């Protein structure tokens, strides 16, 4: 019986990292996956990319051989189906999505348990960020976009675990969730590049469980608004947060991008989340 691992992230000294190739890179124009090296033990290594109407996702599975290629394929299809279903069912831009129907008052959050969970998470992050993440303070009403992508990835990852895959990475844009070990048998080695200074050496993480969420790297001006004024914010280049859950890390990154340096106070007093980058323009 496998015991669920607790979130674990180690910041690696750059000099110690140099001889070792990263498994994943974040903060470049698109996330990059290096091809897996030697697969350790009885494992099945798989890479797959899927596009929905709003995002591109990459899944890396380091599955146990006993699961078999058919079992791995079924786990992968289940995770991909979850990502596609969330895009179709909850996307705010889709007129018939549950979020759009909620905005029009046609349904309540309690009508669908996953929708209730999404709304509850948004409310919790509004409280945790002193209102700087506010899914209700946007034009048109409720819009969970600041954490919807991370929520989708976490739900897809849960599908993988339920199918018996406990070593994986799921990436979208400059965000990721990892768990367990990479194909080489060690922790996932993640190089997080600075969002503006391409000449700066990346920050290197070794992760066996956790998430990295980023806001501001899309290049779109005005995509985050100050929830207190409704005006677009542009004082930050980008904000990157690491922690146990991607939906929470995404929401924190969005709020930090809006609030600026004042938001760094959220990560004190023993918080499970940490700001990696929070740079002014």
CSV table of N, CA and C in Angstrom, one decimal, residues 27-28 33 36 52 57 80 85 90-91 94 113 152-153 173 197 205 217 220 272 274:
chain,number,residue,atom,x,y,z
A,27,UNK,N,9.2,29.3,-17.6
A,27,UNK,CA,9.6,30.7,-17.8
A,27,UNK,C,10.2,31.1,-19.1
A,28,UNK,N,10.5,30.1,-19.9
A,28,UNK,CA,10.9,30.3,-21.3
A,28,UNK,C,9.7,30.6,-22.1
A,33,UNK,N,10.3,20.3,-22.1
A,33,UNK,CA,10.6,19.0,-21.5
A,33,UNK,C,11.8,18.4,-22.2
A,36,UNK,N,13.4,12.1,-21.5
A,36,UNK,CA,13.9,11.3,-20.4
A,36,UNK,C,15.1,10.5,-20.7
A,52,UNK,N,-6.5,22.3,-25.5
A,52,UNK,CA,-7.9,22.6,-25.4
A,52,UNK,C,-8.1,23.9,-26.1
A,57,UNK,N,-1.5,21.5,-22.5
A,57,UNK,CA,-1.1,20.8,-21.4
A,57,UNK,C,-0.1,19.7,-21.8
A,80,UNK,N,-6.6,13.3,-19.6
A,80,UNK,CA,-6.9,14.2,-20.7
A,80,UNK,C,-8.4,14.5,-20.8
A,85,UNK,N,-12.9,18.1,-20.3
A,85,UNK,CA,-14.2,18.3,-19.7
A,85,UNK,C,-14.3,19.6,-18.9
A,90,UNK,N,-16.6,24.4,-17.6
A,90,UNK,CA,-16.4,25.6,-16.7
A,90,UNK,C,-15.8,26.8,-17.3
A,91,UNK,N,-15.4,26.8,-18.6
A,91,UNK,CA,-14.8,27.9,-19.2
A,91,UNK,C,-15.7,29.2,-19.2
A,94,UNK,N,-17.4,30.4,-22.5
A,94,UNK,CA,-18.4,29.5,-23.1
A,94,UNK,C,-19.8,29.9,-22.6
A,113,UNK,N,-21.4,19.5,-7.5
A,113,UNK,CA,-20.4,19.5,-6.4
A,113,UNK,C,-19.1,20.1,-6.9
A,152,UNK,N,-7.9,22.7,-12.8
A,152,UNK,CA,-8.0,21.6,-13.8
A,152,UNK,C,-6.8,20.6,-13.8
A,153,UNK,N,-5.6,21.2,-13.6
A,153,UNK,CA,-4.4,20.3,-13.6
A,153,UNK,C,-4.5,19.4,-12.3
A,173,UNK,N,1.6,26.2,-19.7
A,173,UNK,CA,2.2,27.5,-19.7
A,173,UNK,C,3.4,27.5,-18.8
A,197,UNK,N,14.7,38.7,-17.2
A,197,UNK,CA,16.1,38.7,-17.5
A,197,UNK,C,16.5,37.3,-18.0
A,205,UNK,N,14.8,23.9,-8.7
A,205,UNK,CA,14.1,23.2,-7.6
A,205,UNK,C,14.2,21.7,-7.9
A,217,UNK,N,3.3,36.1,-17.3
A,217,UNK,CA,4.2,35.8,-18.4
A,217,UNK,C,3.6,35.7,-19.8
A,220,UNK,N,0.3,39.6,-22.2
A,220,UNK,CA,-1.0,40.3,-22.5
A,220,UNK,C,-1.1,41.4,-21.4
A,272,UNK,N,2.8,27.5,3.7
A,272,UNK,CA,3.2,26.5,2.9
A,272,UNK,C,3.6,26.9,1.5
A,274,UNK,N,5.5,30.0,-1.1
A,274,UNK,CA,6.6,30.9,-1.2
A,274,UNK,C,6.6,31.6,-2.5
